[in-house]
Short mmCIF file of N, CA and C in Angstrom, two decimals:
data_model
loop_
_atom_site.label_atom_id
_atom_site.label_comp_id
_atom_site.label_asym_id
_atom_site.label_seq_id
_atom_site.Cartn_x
_atom_site.Cartn_y
_atom_site.Cartn_z
N ALA A 1 -1.77 3.27 -16.58
CA ALA A 1 -0.55 2.76 -15.98
C ALA A 1 -0.90 1.90 -14.77
N GLN A 2 -0.25 0.78 -14.67
CA GLN A 2 -0.47 -0.12 -13.54
C GLN A 2 0.44 0.27 -12.40
N PRO A 3 0.01 0.04 -11.15
CA PRO A 3 0.89 0.35 -10.02
C PRO A 3 2.08 -0.59 -10.03
N ILE A 4 3.19 -0.10 -9.49
CA ILE A 4 4.32 -1.00 -9.36
C ILE A 4 4.05 -1.91 -8.18
N LEU A 5 4.52 -3.11 -8.28
CA LEU A 5 4.33 -4.07 -7.21
C LEU A 5 5.66 -4.29 -6.51
N PHE A 6 5.60 -4.32 -5.21
CA PHE A 6 6.77 -4.55 -4.40
C PHE A 6 6.62 -5.89 -3.73
N PRO A 7 7.72 -6.42 -3.22
CA PRO A 7 7.59 -7.66 -2.46
C PRO A 7 6.60 -7.47 -1.33
N ALA A 8 5.85 -8.51 -1.05
CA ALA A 8 4.91 -8.44 0.06
C ALA A 8 5.67 -8.10 1.33
N GLU A 9 4.97 -7.52 2.26
CA GLU A 9 5.59 -7.16 3.52
C GLU A 9 6.29 -8.39 4.08
N ASP A 10 7.19 -8.18 4.98
CA ASP A 10 7.90 -9.30 5.58
C ASP A 10 6.86 -10.28 6.08
N ALA A 11 6.45 -11.11 5.20
CA ALA A 11 5.28 -11.93 5.41
C ALA A 11 5.43 -12.93 6.54
N GLY A 12 6.34 -13.82 6.44
CA GLY A 12 6.60 -14.82 7.46
C GLY A 12 5.48 -15.03 8.45
N ALA A 13 5.69 -14.64 9.67
CA ALA A 13 4.72 -14.86 10.74
C ALA A 13 3.51 -13.95 10.61
N ASN A 14 3.66 -12.84 9.91
CA ASN A 14 2.55 -11.90 9.81
C ASN A 14 1.54 -12.28 8.74
N ALA A 15 1.91 -13.14 7.82
CA ALA A 15 1.02 -13.47 6.73
C ALA A 15 1.07 -14.96 6.45
N PRO A 16 0.18 -15.71 7.05
CA PRO A 16 0.23 -17.16 6.85
C PRO A 16 -0.05 -17.55 5.40
N PHE A 17 -0.54 -16.63 4.60
CA PHE A 17 -0.83 -16.94 3.21
C PHE A 17 0.42 -16.87 2.35
N ALA A 18 1.47 -16.23 2.84
CA ALA A 18 2.67 -16.02 2.04
C ALA A 18 3.61 -17.19 2.22
N GLY A 19 3.62 -18.06 1.23
CA GLY A 19 4.51 -19.21 1.29
C GLY A 19 3.95 -20.32 2.15
N GLY A 20 4.65 -21.42 2.19
CA GLY A 20 4.24 -22.55 3.01
C GLY A 20 2.93 -23.15 2.56
N ALA A 21 2.39 -24.02 3.38
CA ALA A 21 1.18 -24.74 3.02
C ALA A 21 -0.02 -23.84 2.91
N ALA A 22 -0.07 -22.80 3.72
CA ALA A 22 -1.26 -21.95 3.72
C ALA A 22 -1.49 -21.28 2.39
N ALA A 23 -0.43 -21.01 1.64
CA ALA A 23 -0.60 -20.33 0.36
C ALA A 23 -1.28 -21.24 -0.65
N GLY A 24 -1.04 -22.52 -0.58
CA GLY A 24 -1.56 -23.40 -1.60
C GLY A 24 -2.89 -24.02 -1.26
N GLY A 25 -3.12 -24.38 -0.03
CA GLY A 25 -4.37 -25.07 0.21
C GLY A 25 -4.87 -24.96 1.62
N GLY A 26 -4.03 -24.51 2.55
CA GLY A 26 -4.48 -24.36 3.92
C GLY A 26 -5.51 -23.26 4.03
N VAL A 27 -6.31 -23.34 5.06
CA VAL A 27 -7.34 -22.34 5.27
C VAL A 27 -7.10 -21.68 6.62
N THR A 28 -7.17 -20.39 6.65
CA THR A 28 -7.07 -19.65 7.89
C THR A 28 -8.43 -19.08 8.20
N ASP A 29 -8.92 -19.33 9.40
CA ASP A 29 -10.22 -18.82 9.81
C ASP A 29 -10.07 -17.38 10.25
N ILE A 30 -10.52 -16.44 9.40
CA ILE A 30 -10.40 -15.04 9.76
C ILE A 30 -11.60 -14.55 10.56
N SER A 31 -12.59 -15.41 10.77
CA SER A 31 -13.79 -14.97 11.49
C SER A 31 -13.50 -14.67 12.96
N SER A 32 -12.43 -15.23 13.50
CA SER A 32 -12.10 -14.99 14.89
C SER A 32 -11.14 -13.82 15.07
N MET A 33 -10.76 -13.18 13.98
CA MET A 33 -9.82 -12.07 14.03
C MET A 33 -10.56 -10.74 14.11
N SER A 34 -9.85 -9.71 14.57
CA SER A 34 -10.41 -8.36 14.51
C SER A 34 -10.56 -7.98 13.04
N PRO A 35 -11.45 -7.04 12.73
CA PRO A 35 -11.60 -6.63 11.32
C PRO A 35 -10.28 -6.16 10.71
N ARG A 36 -9.46 -5.45 11.46
CA ARG A 36 -8.19 -4.96 10.92
C ARG A 36 -7.21 -6.10 10.69
N GLU A 37 -7.15 -7.05 11.63
CA GLU A 37 -6.25 -8.18 11.46
C GLU A 37 -6.65 -8.99 10.23
N ALA A 38 -7.94 -9.20 10.05
CA ALA A 38 -8.42 -9.94 8.86
C ALA A 38 -8.06 -9.17 7.59
N ALA A 39 -8.23 -7.86 7.62
CA ALA A 39 -7.91 -7.04 6.45
C ALA A 39 -6.41 -7.14 6.13
N ASP A 40 -5.58 -7.06 7.17
CA ASP A 40 -4.13 -7.16 6.94
C ASP A 40 -3.75 -8.53 6.39
N ARG A 41 -4.38 -9.57 6.86
CA ARG A 41 -4.10 -10.92 6.34
C ARG A 41 -4.46 -11.00 4.86
N LEU A 42 -5.62 -10.44 4.51
CA LEU A 42 -6.03 -10.46 3.11
C LEU A 42 -5.11 -9.60 2.25
N TYR A 43 -4.71 -8.46 2.77
CA TYR A 43 -3.76 -7.59 2.06
C TYR A 43 -2.47 -8.37 1.75
N ASN A 44 -1.93 -9.04 2.76
CA ASN A 44 -0.70 -9.81 2.56
C ASN A 44 -0.91 -10.93 1.55
N ARG A 45 -2.08 -11.53 1.58
CA ARG A 45 -2.35 -12.60 0.62
C ARG A 45 -2.38 -12.06 -0.80
N VAL A 46 -3.06 -10.94 -1.00
CA VAL A 46 -3.14 -10.33 -2.32
C VAL A 46 -1.75 -9.90 -2.80
N MET A 47 -0.99 -9.25 -1.94
CA MET A 47 0.33 -8.78 -2.33
C MET A 47 1.28 -9.94 -2.63
N SER A 48 1.19 -10.99 -1.84
CA SER A 48 2.02 -12.17 -2.10
C SER A 48 1.65 -12.81 -3.43
N ALA A 49 0.37 -12.89 -3.71
CA ALA A 49 -0.08 -13.46 -4.98
C ALA A 49 0.37 -12.59 -6.16
N ALA A 50 0.27 -11.28 -6.00
CA ALA A 50 0.69 -10.37 -7.06
C ALA A 50 2.19 -10.48 -7.32
N GLU A 51 2.95 -10.67 -6.26
CA GLU A 51 4.40 -10.77 -6.38
C GLU A 51 4.80 -11.95 -7.26
N VAL A 52 4.04 -13.03 -7.24
CA VAL A 52 4.34 -14.21 -8.05
C VAL A 52 3.43 -14.32 -9.27
N ASN A 53 2.77 -13.21 -9.60
CA ASN A 53 1.90 -13.14 -10.78
C ASN A 53 0.78 -14.18 -10.76
N ASP A 54 0.23 -14.44 -9.59
CA ASP A 54 -0.90 -15.37 -9.46
C ASP A 54 -2.19 -14.57 -9.58
N SER A 55 -2.58 -14.31 -10.82
CA SER A 55 -3.74 -13.45 -11.06
C SER A 55 -5.04 -14.07 -10.55
N ALA A 56 -5.13 -15.38 -10.51
CA ALA A 56 -6.35 -16.01 -10.00
C ALA A 56 -6.54 -15.68 -8.53
N GLN A 57 -5.46 -15.77 -7.74
CA GLN A 57 -5.54 -15.44 -6.32
C GLN A 57 -5.83 -13.95 -6.12
N VAL A 58 -5.18 -13.10 -6.92
CA VAL A 58 -5.42 -11.67 -6.81
C VAL A 58 -6.88 -11.37 -7.12
N THR A 59 -7.39 -11.93 -8.20
CA THR A 59 -8.78 -11.70 -8.59
C THR A 59 -9.75 -12.18 -7.51
N MET A 60 -9.44 -13.29 -6.89
CA MET A 60 -10.33 -13.84 -5.87
C MET A 60 -10.31 -13.02 -4.59
N PHE A 61 -9.13 -12.61 -4.14
CA PHE A 61 -9.01 -12.01 -2.81
C PHE A 61 -8.97 -10.48 -2.79
N LEU A 62 -8.73 -9.84 -3.92
CA LEU A 62 -8.67 -8.38 -3.94
C LEU A 62 -9.98 -7.73 -3.48
N PRO A 63 -11.14 -8.14 -4.01
CA PRO A 63 -12.38 -7.51 -3.53
C PRO A 63 -12.63 -7.75 -2.04
N MET A 64 -12.28 -8.93 -1.56
CA MET A 64 -12.44 -9.21 -0.12
C MET A 64 -11.53 -8.33 0.71
N ALA A 65 -10.31 -8.12 0.25
CA ALA A 65 -9.36 -7.30 0.99
C ALA A 65 -9.84 -5.85 1.06
N ILE A 66 -10.30 -5.32 -0.06
CA ILE A 66 -10.80 -3.95 -0.07
C ILE A 66 -11.99 -3.83 0.88
N GLN A 67 -12.92 -4.75 0.78
CA GLN A 67 -14.10 -4.71 1.65
C GLN A 67 -13.71 -4.84 3.12
N SER A 68 -12.72 -5.65 3.41
CA SER A 68 -12.27 -5.82 4.79
C SER A 68 -11.73 -4.52 5.38
N TYR A 69 -10.95 -3.78 4.59
CA TYR A 69 -10.45 -2.50 5.08
C TYR A 69 -11.58 -1.49 5.24
N GLU A 70 -12.55 -1.53 4.35
CA GLU A 70 -13.69 -0.62 4.49
C GLU A 70 -14.48 -0.93 5.75
N MET A 71 -14.56 -2.21 6.11
CA MET A 71 -15.27 -2.62 7.33
C MET A 71 -14.45 -2.34 8.59
N ALA A 72 -13.15 -2.18 8.46
CA ALA A 72 -12.28 -1.97 9.62
C ALA A 72 -12.12 -0.49 9.97
N GLN A 73 -12.88 0.38 9.32
CA GLN A 73 -12.79 1.82 9.59
C GLN A 73 -13.10 2.10 11.05
N PRO A 74 -12.51 3.13 11.64
CA PRO A 74 -11.53 4.04 11.03
C PRO A 74 -10.15 3.39 10.98
N LEU A 75 -9.42 3.75 9.94
CA LEU A 75 -8.09 3.17 9.73
C LEU A 75 -7.00 4.15 10.15
N ASP A 76 -5.89 3.59 10.61
CA ASP A 76 -4.71 4.41 10.85
C ASP A 76 -4.03 4.68 9.51
N LEU A 77 -2.93 5.40 9.55
CA LEU A 77 -2.24 5.75 8.30
C LEU A 77 -1.81 4.53 7.51
N ASP A 78 -1.28 3.53 8.20
CA ASP A 78 -0.84 2.32 7.51
C ASP A 78 -2.02 1.60 6.87
N GLY A 79 -3.14 1.54 7.57
CA GLY A 79 -4.34 0.92 7.00
C GLY A 79 -4.83 1.67 5.77
N LEU A 80 -4.76 2.99 5.81
CA LEU A 80 -5.16 3.78 4.63
C LEU A 80 -4.20 3.52 3.47
N PHE A 81 -2.92 3.37 3.77
CA PHE A 81 -1.95 3.03 2.72
C PHE A 81 -2.30 1.68 2.09
N HIS A 82 -2.57 0.69 2.93
CA HIS A 82 -2.93 -0.63 2.41
C HIS A 82 -4.17 -0.55 1.53
N LEU A 83 -5.21 0.13 2.02
CA LEU A 83 -6.45 0.25 1.25
C LEU A 83 -6.19 0.96 -0.08
N SER A 84 -5.42 2.02 -0.05
CA SER A 84 -5.12 2.73 -1.29
C SER A 84 -4.38 1.84 -2.28
N ARG A 85 -3.42 1.07 -1.81
CA ARG A 85 -2.69 0.15 -2.70
C ARG A 85 -3.62 -0.88 -3.32
N LEU A 86 -4.52 -1.41 -2.50
CA LEU A 86 -5.47 -2.40 -3.02
C LEU A 86 -6.41 -1.76 -4.04
N GLN A 87 -6.90 -0.58 -3.74
CA GLN A 87 -7.79 0.11 -4.68
C GLN A 87 -7.06 0.37 -5.99
N ARG A 88 -5.82 0.76 -5.91
CA ARG A 88 -5.04 1.02 -7.12
C ARG A 88 -4.83 -0.26 -7.90
N MET A 89 -4.55 -1.34 -7.19
CA MET A 89 -4.37 -2.62 -7.86
C MET A 89 -5.63 -3.02 -8.61
N GLY A 90 -6.78 -2.68 -8.05
CA GLY A 90 -8.06 -2.97 -8.69
C GLY A 90 -8.46 -1.93 -9.72
N THR A 91 -7.57 -0.99 -9.99
CA THR A 91 -7.77 0.14 -10.90
C THR A 91 -8.95 1.02 -10.50
N PHE A 92 -9.19 1.12 -9.21
CA PHE A 92 -10.13 2.08 -8.66
C PHE A 92 -9.32 3.32 -8.29
N ASP A 93 -8.78 3.95 -9.33
CA ASP A 93 -7.77 4.99 -9.12
C ASP A 93 -8.29 6.21 -8.37
N ALA A 94 -9.53 6.63 -8.66
CA ALA A 94 -10.09 7.78 -7.94
C ALA A 94 -10.24 7.46 -6.46
N ASP A 95 -10.68 6.25 -6.15
CA ASP A 95 -10.80 5.83 -4.76
C ASP A 95 -9.42 5.75 -4.10
N ALA A 96 -8.45 5.21 -4.83
CA ALA A 96 -7.09 5.09 -4.30
C ALA A 96 -6.52 6.47 -3.97
N LEU A 97 -6.76 7.43 -4.85
CA LEU A 97 -6.27 8.78 -4.60
C LEU A 97 -6.98 9.40 -3.40
N ALA A 98 -8.28 9.24 -3.31
CA ALA A 98 -9.03 9.80 -2.18
C ALA A 98 -8.56 9.19 -0.86
N THR A 99 -8.30 7.90 -0.85
CA THR A 99 -7.82 7.23 0.37
C THR A 99 -6.44 7.74 0.75
N ALA A 100 -5.54 7.86 -0.22
CA ALA A 100 -4.20 8.38 0.06
C ALA A 100 -4.28 9.82 0.56
N GLU A 101 -5.16 10.61 -0.05
CA GLU A 101 -5.30 12.00 0.37
C GLU A 101 -5.89 12.10 1.78
N GLU A 102 -6.73 11.15 2.17
CA GLU A 102 -7.22 11.12 3.55
C GLU A 102 -6.05 10.94 4.51
N ALA A 103 -5.14 10.04 4.18
CA ALA A 103 -3.95 9.84 5.02
C ALA A 103 -3.10 11.11 5.04
N LEU A 104 -2.95 11.75 3.89
CA LEU A 104 -2.13 12.96 3.83
C LEU A 104 -2.77 14.13 4.58
N SER A 105 -4.10 14.11 4.72
CA SER A 105 -4.75 15.17 5.49
C SER A 105 -4.39 15.06 6.97
N ARG A 106 -4.02 13.87 7.40
CA ARG A 106 -3.58 13.64 8.78
C ARG A 106 -2.09 13.87 8.96
N ASP A 107 -1.31 13.51 7.95
CA ASP A 107 0.15 13.68 8.00
C ASP A 107 0.63 13.95 6.57
N PRO A 108 0.83 15.23 6.22
CA PRO A 108 1.17 15.58 4.84
C PRO A 108 2.54 15.10 4.36
N ASP A 109 3.37 14.60 5.27
CA ASP A 109 4.69 14.11 4.88
C ASP A 109 4.81 12.59 4.97
N TYR A 110 3.72 11.90 5.18
CA TYR A 110 3.74 10.44 5.32
C TYR A 110 4.14 9.81 3.99
N LEU A 111 5.33 9.24 3.96
CA LEU A 111 5.91 8.75 2.71
C LEU A 111 5.03 7.73 1.99
N LEU A 112 4.44 6.82 2.73
CA LEU A 112 3.64 5.78 2.08
C LEU A 112 2.42 6.37 1.39
N ALA A 113 1.80 7.38 2.01
CA ALA A 113 0.64 8.02 1.39
C ALA A 113 1.06 8.90 0.22
N LEU A 114 2.22 9.54 0.32
CA LEU A 114 2.71 10.33 -0.81
C LEU A 114 2.94 9.44 -2.03
N TYR A 115 3.54 8.27 -1.79
CA TYR A 115 3.71 7.31 -2.89
C TYR A 115 2.35 6.89 -3.45
N ALA A 116 1.44 6.49 -2.56
CA ALA A 116 0.13 5.99 -3.00
C ALA A 116 -0.63 7.06 -3.78
N ALA A 117 -0.57 8.30 -3.31
CA ALA A 117 -1.26 9.39 -4.01
C ALA A 117 -0.63 9.64 -5.37
N GLY A 118 0.69 9.64 -5.43
CA GLY A 118 1.36 9.84 -6.71
C GLY A 118 1.06 8.74 -7.70
N ASP A 119 1.07 7.51 -7.23
CA ASP A 119 0.79 6.37 -8.10
C ASP A 119 -0.66 6.41 -8.60
N ALA A 120 -1.59 6.74 -7.71
CA ALA A 120 -3.00 6.82 -8.11
C ALA A 120 -3.21 7.96 -9.10
N ALA A 121 -2.54 9.09 -8.88
CA ALA A 121 -2.65 10.21 -9.81
C ALA A 121 -2.14 9.81 -11.19
N LEU A 122 -1.05 9.04 -11.23
CA LEU A 122 -0.57 8.54 -12.52
C LEU A 122 -1.61 7.64 -13.17
N GLY A 123 -2.26 6.80 -12.36
CA GLY A 123 -3.31 5.94 -12.89
C GLY A 123 -4.46 6.73 -13.49
N LEU A 124 -4.70 7.90 -12.94
CA LEU A 124 -5.77 8.78 -13.45
C LEU A 124 -5.29 9.65 -14.61
N GLY A 125 -4.01 9.55 -14.93
CA GLY A 125 -3.45 10.36 -16.01
C GLY A 125 -3.15 11.80 -15.61
N ASP A 126 -3.10 12.08 -14.32
CA ASP A 126 -2.83 13.43 -13.82
C ASP A 126 -1.35 13.54 -13.47
N GLU A 127 -0.54 13.79 -14.50
CA GLU A 127 0.92 13.88 -14.33
C GLU A 127 1.32 14.98 -13.36
N ALA A 128 0.64 16.13 -13.44
CA ALA A 128 1.01 17.26 -12.57
C ALA A 128 0.81 16.91 -11.10
N LYS A 129 -0.32 16.30 -10.79
CA LYS A 129 -0.59 15.92 -9.41
C LYS A 129 0.39 14.84 -8.95
N ALA A 130 0.68 13.89 -9.82
CA ALA A 130 1.65 12.83 -9.49
C ALA A 130 3.01 13.45 -9.20
N GLN A 131 3.44 14.38 -10.04
CA GLN A 131 4.72 15.05 -9.83
C GLN A 131 4.73 15.77 -8.49
N GLU A 132 3.62 16.40 -8.13
CA GLU A 132 3.53 17.12 -6.86
C GLU A 132 3.74 16.17 -5.68
N TYR A 133 2.98 15.07 -5.67
CA TYR A 133 3.08 14.12 -4.56
C TYR A 133 4.44 13.43 -4.51
N LEU A 134 4.91 12.97 -5.66
CA LEU A 134 6.17 12.24 -5.67
C LEU A 134 7.36 13.16 -5.45
N GLY A 135 7.26 14.40 -5.92
CA GLY A 135 8.30 15.37 -5.62
C GLY A 135 8.37 15.66 -4.12
N ARG A 136 7.19 15.76 -3.50
CA ARG A 136 7.14 15.98 -2.04
C ARG A 136 7.77 14.79 -1.31
N LEU A 137 7.50 13.58 -1.78
CA LEU A 137 8.09 12.39 -1.17
C LEU A 137 9.61 12.52 -1.15
N LEU A 138 10.19 12.94 -2.27
CA LEU A 138 11.64 13.07 -2.35
C LEU A 138 12.15 14.20 -1.44
N GLU A 139 11.39 15.28 -1.35
CA GLU A 139 11.79 16.42 -0.51
C GLU A 139 11.87 16.05 0.97
N VAL A 140 10.93 15.26 1.43
CA VAL A 140 10.85 14.96 2.87
C VAL A 140 11.47 13.60 3.23
N TRP A 141 12.00 12.92 2.24
CA TRP A 141 12.49 11.55 2.43
C TRP A 141 13.43 11.41 3.62
N ASP A 142 14.50 12.16 3.63
CA ASP A 142 15.52 11.98 4.66
C ASP A 142 14.96 12.23 6.06
N ALA A 143 14.23 13.32 6.21
CA ALA A 143 13.66 13.65 7.52
C ALA A 143 12.66 12.59 7.97
N GLU A 144 11.84 12.13 7.07
CA GLU A 144 10.84 11.12 7.42
C GLU A 144 11.50 9.79 7.77
N MET A 145 12.49 9.39 7.01
CA MET A 145 13.16 8.12 7.29
C MET A 145 13.90 8.17 8.62
N ALA A 146 14.33 9.36 9.02
CA ALA A 146 15.02 9.52 10.30
C ALA A 146 14.04 9.69 11.46
N SER A 147 12.75 9.78 11.16
CA SER A 147 11.75 10.08 12.19
C SER A 147 11.46 8.91 13.13
N GLY A 148 11.85 7.71 12.72
CA GLY A 148 11.56 6.54 13.54
C GLY A 148 10.14 6.03 13.39
N ASN A 149 9.45 6.46 12.35
CA ASN A 149 8.07 6.01 12.11
C ASN A 149 8.08 4.48 11.95
N PRO A 150 7.35 3.75 12.81
CA PRO A 150 7.37 2.28 12.73
C PRO A 150 6.78 1.74 11.43
N ASP A 151 5.92 2.51 10.76
CA ASP A 151 5.37 2.04 9.49
C ASP A 151 6.46 1.88 8.44
N TYR A 152 7.46 2.74 8.49
CA TYR A 152 8.55 2.65 7.52
C TYR A 152 9.38 1.39 7.76
N GLU A 153 9.52 1.03 9.00
CA GLU A 153 10.21 -0.22 9.32
C GLU A 153 9.36 -1.42 8.89
N LEU A 154 8.06 -1.34 9.13
CA LEU A 154 7.15 -2.41 8.72
C LEU A 154 7.23 -2.66 7.21
N HIS A 155 7.39 -1.60 6.46
CA HIS A 155 7.46 -1.69 5.00
C HIS A 155 8.89 -1.52 4.49
N ALA A 156 9.87 -1.89 5.29
CA ALA A 156 11.29 -1.66 4.96
C ALA A 156 11.67 -2.22 3.60
N ARG A 157 11.13 -3.37 3.25
CA ARG A 157 11.48 -3.99 1.96
C ARG A 157 10.99 -3.17 0.77
N GLN A 158 10.02 -2.30 0.99
CA GLN A 158 9.44 -1.50 -0.09
C GLN A 158 10.05 -0.12 -0.20
N MET A 159 10.64 0.39 0.85
CA MET A 159 10.97 1.80 0.90
C MET A 159 11.92 2.26 -0.21
N ASP A 160 12.97 1.52 -0.50
CA ASP A 160 13.87 1.93 -1.58
C ASP A 160 13.14 1.93 -2.92
N GLY A 161 12.26 0.97 -3.12
CA GLY A 161 11.47 0.94 -4.35
C GLY A 161 10.53 2.13 -4.49
N LEU A 162 9.97 2.58 -3.36
CA LEU A 162 9.11 3.76 -3.39
C LEU A 162 9.90 4.98 -3.83
N ARG A 163 11.08 5.13 -3.24
CA ARG A 163 11.92 6.29 -3.60
C ARG A 163 12.36 6.20 -5.05
N ASP A 164 12.75 5.01 -5.50
CA ASP A 164 13.17 4.86 -6.90
C ASP A 164 12.02 5.16 -7.85
N PHE A 165 10.82 4.72 -7.49
CA PHE A 165 9.64 5.02 -8.31
C PHE A 165 9.43 6.52 -8.39
N ALA A 166 9.53 7.21 -7.26
CA ALA A 166 9.34 8.67 -7.24
C ALA A 166 10.41 9.35 -8.09
N ARG A 167 11.65 8.94 -7.93
CA ARG A 167 12.73 9.53 -8.71
C ARG A 167 12.48 9.35 -10.21
N SER A 168 12.08 8.17 -10.59
CA SER A 168 11.82 7.88 -12.00
C SER A 168 10.66 8.72 -12.52
N ALA A 169 9.62 8.85 -11.71
CA ALA A 169 8.42 9.57 -12.14
C ALA A 169 8.64 11.07 -12.26
N VAL A 170 9.52 11.62 -11.41
CA VAL A 170 9.75 13.07 -11.47
C VAL A 170 11.00 13.42 -12.29
N GLY A 171 11.62 12.39 -12.86
CA GLY A 171 12.78 12.64 -13.72
C GLY A 171 14.05 12.91 -12.95
N GLY A 172 14.12 12.44 -11.73
CA GLY A 172 15.32 12.65 -10.93
C GLY A 172 16.26 11.47 -11.04
N GLU A 173 17.40 11.64 -10.47
CA GLU A 173 18.49 10.66 -10.40
C GLU A 173 18.17 9.38 -11.09
#
């Protein structure tokens, strides 16, 4: 099973690769950026390309994005979510699950990691584990969304899709 793709993060100013001239031919010098900033730029580029089914761009930049996050260690929860999504997109499902579980070891109710772990478990064919993670996502949804976690605001365009994915996977609503 392939991961579901959501619209790229509110790309605009945060992702010069998403839309505009930079997506087609402009070059952004990431050598002057922090490792995490470069990783986030590559993540946005890959996600934007995936959103428009540009497999050539995904194929070109996915390995760079994964490597960039590995070089930016240690990662915060959002960085681990990004890395897990990229690993899943590359069908490195065991790695994606391990990365999501690392985030969950720090915060067991972190919605983005619960989604990533559930999706990776599905990629591995482990329905029971996927049901566990995605069921937990639904259980803690309201409290987590009310927590004011800035990562949820950062990924606001994805959040309803994450919940819908979890509901579909666990046979709910």
